[in-house]
XYZ file of C-alpha atoms in Angstrom:
345
model
C -22.022 68.182 51.000
C -25.654 69.253 50.584
C -24.732 71.272 47.478
C -23.117 68.270 45.777
C -26.054 66.034 46.711
C -28.504 68.576 45.287
C -26.597 68.733 42.008
C -26.433 64.957 41.912
C -30.196 64.781 42.437
C -30.831 67.002 39.432
C -28.460 64.918 37.279
C -29.958 61.624 38.456
C -33.477 62.845 37.633
C -32.398 63.968 34.161
C -30.711 60.644 33.417
C -33.655 58.616 34.716
C -35.901 60.368 32.205
C -33.629 58.925 29.511
C -33.830 55.411 31.025
C -30.165 55.682 32.035
C -29.486 54.234 35.480
C -26.851 56.200 37.383
C -26.233 55.488 41.042
C -24.144 57.736 43.253
C -20.470 57.242 42.464
C -21.163 55.764 39.027
C -20.231 57.412 35.756
C -22.808 57.969 33.034
C -22.935 54.957 30.748
C -22.437 55.738 27.083
C -25.307 54.622 24.886
C -25.617 53.038 21.397
C -25.404 55.134 18.241
C -28.581 54.877 16.141
C -28.133 55.641 12.432
C -30.805 56.927 10.027
C -30.670 57.777 6.336
C -33.276 58.665 3.697
C -31.419 56.783 0.967
C -31.137 53.033 1.557
C -28.235 52.751 -0.909
C -26.216 55.378 0.975
C -27.107 53.736 4.287
C -25.997 50.284 3.093
C -22.746 51.719 1.738
C -22.157 53.560 5.015
C -22.615 50.379 7.051
C -20.455 48.324 4.711
C -17.639 50.765 5.433
C -18.280 50.505 9.160
C -18.255 46.704 9.016
C -14.855 46.821 7.315
C -13.461 49.368 9.798
C -14.919 48.348 13.178
C -15.093 45.287 15.340
C -18.422 43.433 15.203
C -20.513 42.280 18.185
C -22.514 39.044 18.437
C -25.604 40.760 17.008
C -23.713 41.809 13.894
C -23.520 45.483 14.835
C -20.316 47.472 14.268
C -18.728 48.601 17.528
C -17.502 52.139 18.008
C -14.555 52.468 20.395
C -14.632 55.414 22.805
C -11.273 56.036 24.427
C -9.487 52.908 25.608
C -12.130 51.106 27.632
C -15.579 51.706 26.138
C -17.361 50.393 23.063
C -20.910 51.121 21.905
C -22.840 49.426 19.091
C -23.771 51.312 15.915
C -27.317 50.300 14.987
C -29.044 50.734 11.631
C -32.552 52.115 12.216
C -35.835 52.472 10.351
C -36.171 55.970 8.896
C -39.755 56.243 10.175
C -38.418 56.236 13.743
C -36.462 59.432 13.163
C -38.156 62.629 14.306
C -35.176 64.504 12.843
C -35.908 63.374 9.282
C -39.690 63.355 9.724
C -39.626 67.153 10.015
C -36.660 67.691 7.658
C -37.146 69.795 4.530
C -33.683 69.479 2.942
C -33.238 66.087 1.332
C -29.505 66.402 0.667
C -28.014 67.494 4.000
C -27.167 65.668 6.095
C -27.089 62.368 4.259
C -26.690 60.439 7.526
C -28.162 61.282 10.937
C -26.954 59.636 14.180
C -28.699 59.838 17.548
C -27.612 58.661 20.995
C -29.036 59.056 24.494
C -25.572 59.670 25.975
C -22.250 60.488 24.282
C -18.878 61.845 25.314
C -18.871 64.792 22.898
C -20.654 65.005 19.551
C -17.794 67.164 18.277
C -15.193 64.580 19.257
C -17.188 61.778 17.643
C -17.201 63.518 14.266
C -13.967 65.517 14.340
C -11.363 63.632 16.345
C -12.252 60.294 14.801
C -13.071 59.728 11.113
C -14.911 56.446 11.710
C -18.388 58.016 11.758
C -17.824 60.109 8.626
C -17.145 57.260 6.257
C -16.705 58.125 2.557
C -16.690 61.874 3.350
C -20.483 61.839 3.716
C -22.311 64.730 5.315
C -23.178 63.452 8.777
C -25.012 64.951 11.761
C -25.029 63.566 15.298
C -27.351 64.517 18.157
C -26.787 63.511 21.766
C -29.433 63.785 24.498
C -26.740 64.000 27.186
C -23.115 64.970 26.610
C -20.711 64.095 29.403
C -17.588 65.891 28.123
C -18.837 68.570 25.764
C -16.487 70.942 23.970
C -16.591 74.730 23.915
C -14.328 77.285 22.297
C -10.636 76.804 23.116
C -10.364 74.475 26.123
C -13.759 75.393 27.571
C -16.064 72.622 28.705
C -19.754 72.767 27.826
C -22.026 71.014 30.361
C -24.868 69.324 28.487
C -27.555 67.732 30.687
C -30.942 66.449 29.527
C -32.864 69.168 27.702
C -29.864 70.518 25.805
C -29.375 70.329 22.058
C -25.922 68.764 21.562
C -25.548 68.778 17.795
C -22.540 68.398 15.511
C -22.466 68.033 11.758
C -19.745 67.431 9.190
C -19.796 69.156 5.816
C -17.308 69.360 2.947
C -16.622 72.526 0.958
C -15.158 72.492 -2.515
C -12.099 74.721 -2.668
C -13.446 76.837 -5.520
C -16.544 78.041 -3.624
C -16.634 81.465 -1.956
C -17.065 80.088 1.569
C -13.801 78.097 1.307
C -12.034 81.447 0.951
C -13.894 83.092 3.845
C -13.953 80.433 6.579
C -14.461 82.850 9.533
C -18.007 83.327 8.237
C -18.912 79.681 8.944
C -19.493 80.355 12.662
C -21.590 83.440 11.830
C -23.723 81.517 9.330
C -24.290 78.743 11.867
C -25.250 81.181 14.644
C -27.682 82.943 12.313
C -29.185 79.585 11.299
C -29.747 78.755 14.987
C -31.586 82.022 15.657
C -33.681 81.700 12.494
C -34.582 78.117 13.433
C -35.676 79.137 16.934
C -37.682 82.068 15.574
C -39.457 79.873 13.018
C -40.376 77.166 15.524
C -41.612 79.598 18.185
C -43.039 82.005 15.583
C -41.430 84.914 17.433
C -38.532 87.239 16.680
C -36.060 89.397 18.570
C -35.679 87.388 21.807
C -32.245 85.989 20.899
C -29.104 87.745 19.667
C -25.581 86.811 18.553
C -22.628 87.818 20.720
C -19.403 88.069 18.734
C -17.926 85.829 17.678
C -19.984 82.677 18.245
C -22.345 82.812 21.252
C -26.142 82.889 21.409
C -27.569 85.228 24.053
C -30.985 86.355 25.173
C -31.861 90.026 24.744
C -31.383 90.269 28.532
C -27.708 89.353 28.222
C -27.896 85.692 29.338
C -25.938 83.048 27.454
C -28.112 80.287 26.069
C -25.726 78.506 23.702
C -22.842 78.721 21.299
C -21.162 77.494 18.132
C -17.825 75.697 17.655
C -16.146 75.175 14.259
C -13.206 72.916 13.402
C -11.851 72.762 9.867
C -9.071 71.153 7.852
C -8.108 71.659 4.223
C -6.629 69.421 1.561
C -5.762 70.393 -1.972
C -9.299 69.913 -3.267
C -11.659 70.454 -0.344
C -12.179 71.788 3.173
C -13.837 69.665 5.842
C -15.967 71.478 8.416
C -17.077 70.002 11.717
C -19.598 72.337 13.329
C -20.862 71.958 16.877
C -23.948 73.677 18.283
C -24.888 73.599 21.968
C -28.196 75.192 23.014
C -30.118 75.043 26.281
C -33.551 74.084 24.958
C -35.692 72.438 27.650
C -33.259 72.470 30.576
C -34.582 72.603 34.118
C -34.216 75.695 36.286
C -32.029 77.500 37.170
C -30.446 77.097 33.708
C -31.505 79.755 31.214
C -33.167 77.877 28.350
C -35.404 78.456 25.345
C -38.281 76.987 27.335
C -37.779 79.659 29.980
C -37.368 82.501 27.475
C -40.319 81.561 25.257
C -42.491 79.835 27.878
C -42.820 76.586 25.932
C -40.852 73.348 25.564
C -40.112 72.156 22.029
C -38.746 69.066 20.303
C -34.941 69.008 20.329
C -34.689 66.807 17.185
C -37.052 69.190 15.390
C -34.845 72.160 16.306
C -31.702 70.270 15.226
C -33.315 69.419 11.900
C -34.352 73.033 11.350
C -30.841 74.286 12.172
C -29.303 71.941 9.578
C -31.797 73.005 6.907
C -31.256 76.714 7.514
C -27.483 76.265 7.693
C -27.533 74.860 4.152
C -29.884 77.614 3.018
C -27.542 80.305 4.361
C -24.464 78.591 2.906
C -26.040 78.525 -0.551
C -27.085 82.182 -0.289
C -23.577 83.169 0.806
C -21.913 81.363 -2.095
C -24.404 82.788 -4.613
C -24.892 86.354 -3.342
C -21.648 87.121 -1.537
C -20.842 88.255 1.967
C -22.439 91.736 1.818
C -26.037 90.495 1.826
C -25.207 88.010 4.560
C -23.679 90.699 6.794
C -26.880 92.747 6.469
C -28.948 89.822 7.773
C -26.389 88.927 10.424
C -26.135 92.424 11.890
C -29.905 92.505 12.398
C -29.577 89.850 15.108
C -26.310 90.677 16.843
C -25.737 92.657 20.003
C -22.977 95.022 19.029
C -23.548 97.533 16.247
C -22.404 101.045 17.262
C -21.414 99.805 20.713
C -18.427 101.566 22.288
C -15.719 99.180 23.488
C -12.098 98.965 24.573
C -9.788 96.964 22.269
C -6.741 95.235 23.754
C -5.461 92.810 21.137
C -1.764 92.636 20.270
C -0.576 96.061 19.127
C -4.161 97.387 19.082
C -5.014 99.177 22.323
C -7.695 101.802 21.915
C -11.264 102.927 22.493
C -13.431 102.086 19.502
C -16.968 101.747 18.161
C -18.100 98.429 16.663
C -19.327 98.880 13.097
C -19.771 95.568 11.279
C -18.089 92.420 9.931
C -15.545 93.049 7.168
C -15.018 91.063 3.950
C -12.576 88.673 5.669
C -15.008 87.868 8.491
C -13.150 90.029 11.019
C -14.833 92.427 13.418
C -14.691 95.959 11.997
C -14.311 98.715 14.601
C -13.706 102.460 14.329
C -10.651 103.625 16.292
C -11.722 106.772 18.148
C -8.124 107.997 18.476
C -6.966 107.603 14.877
C -10.410 107.862 13.225
C -9.590 104.783 11.145
C -11.239 101.395 10.848
C -9.475 98.465 12.533
C -10.135 94.759 11.963
C -10.058 92.219 14.831
C -9.974 88.540 13.956
C -12.424 86.243 15.778
C -10.007 83.354 16.309
C -8.378 83.638 19.727
C -10.241 86.778 20.820
C -13.409 87.323 22.834
C -15.805 90.057 23.867
C -16.323 90.646 27.600
C -19.652 92.495 27.641
C -19.434 93.208 31.371
C -16.222 95.153 30.804
C -16.997 96.295 27.230
C -13.587 94.821 26.414
C -12.419 92.900 23.356
C -9.233 91.050 24.238
C -7.235 87.890 23.691
C -9.291 85.002 25.039
C -7.889 83.356 28.180
C -7.901 79.534 28.005
């Protein structure tokens, strides 16, 4: 139909800008993974692990297997070619940065498969195009050219405060995204956080979101954090370029997000959750908003107050005049209906 052809035309144009040839009826071809690191010793150790784990092609590059039928080479790159590290101000995180023109899902590459996080290193991966992006629950996140498709892996020691308050990870990441955007554009107040993990414009339009996966062992907790933001997307998609009137570098934004994520994590562990909640509530959409709660045994009209010490949404029950806590995992906020309810997947 004409509608399908129009959508195909937009996709074909976006892929051609990335030098990816895609004819009608073809699938997007996955592209090589390019690896950068500031420390040559860490980089050599990382590739030695890959060479022991992966198959090797004729050029000596490790091959990463995607699904059953696809392999892409993993290529060691010159640090000077990395715009991500060229504008990076935190020398310790991430230790390794990976970039690709087209991936399945950055979150899958780091979370579902341990190959790319050898030796429990902190690793970030950025994809220009994501053909099967992941959202919260079973949601799909469409990521054409112009999006920031970023995932990073980070390990928490079990004795740190954040390891005991994991719901805050998504809030810290969302705040880092907004701070990064504000710093790059040198403007404030045009983006807000929608509970629990979405980035919205002040006009109520979704522009991105955060996804967190975690697993714990006896000594540490591994976090895989995904961030999807419409940065320079073409119309009619709502993007940062549309909101702020200017296109920016996606690698620069990704680098800034990682730096500010680490800054916020350190502040949280040193100063506690109270100071963080004060900063967080300055950029969210909900304080003192009246809503309807329909979660499990909780069914009431309430007023949103804050985030409690466990990372749950704190609301004031208008019937009982008592505070009620609503956990973020599995629940969502429908702003059109002013309803907080169990998320439908």
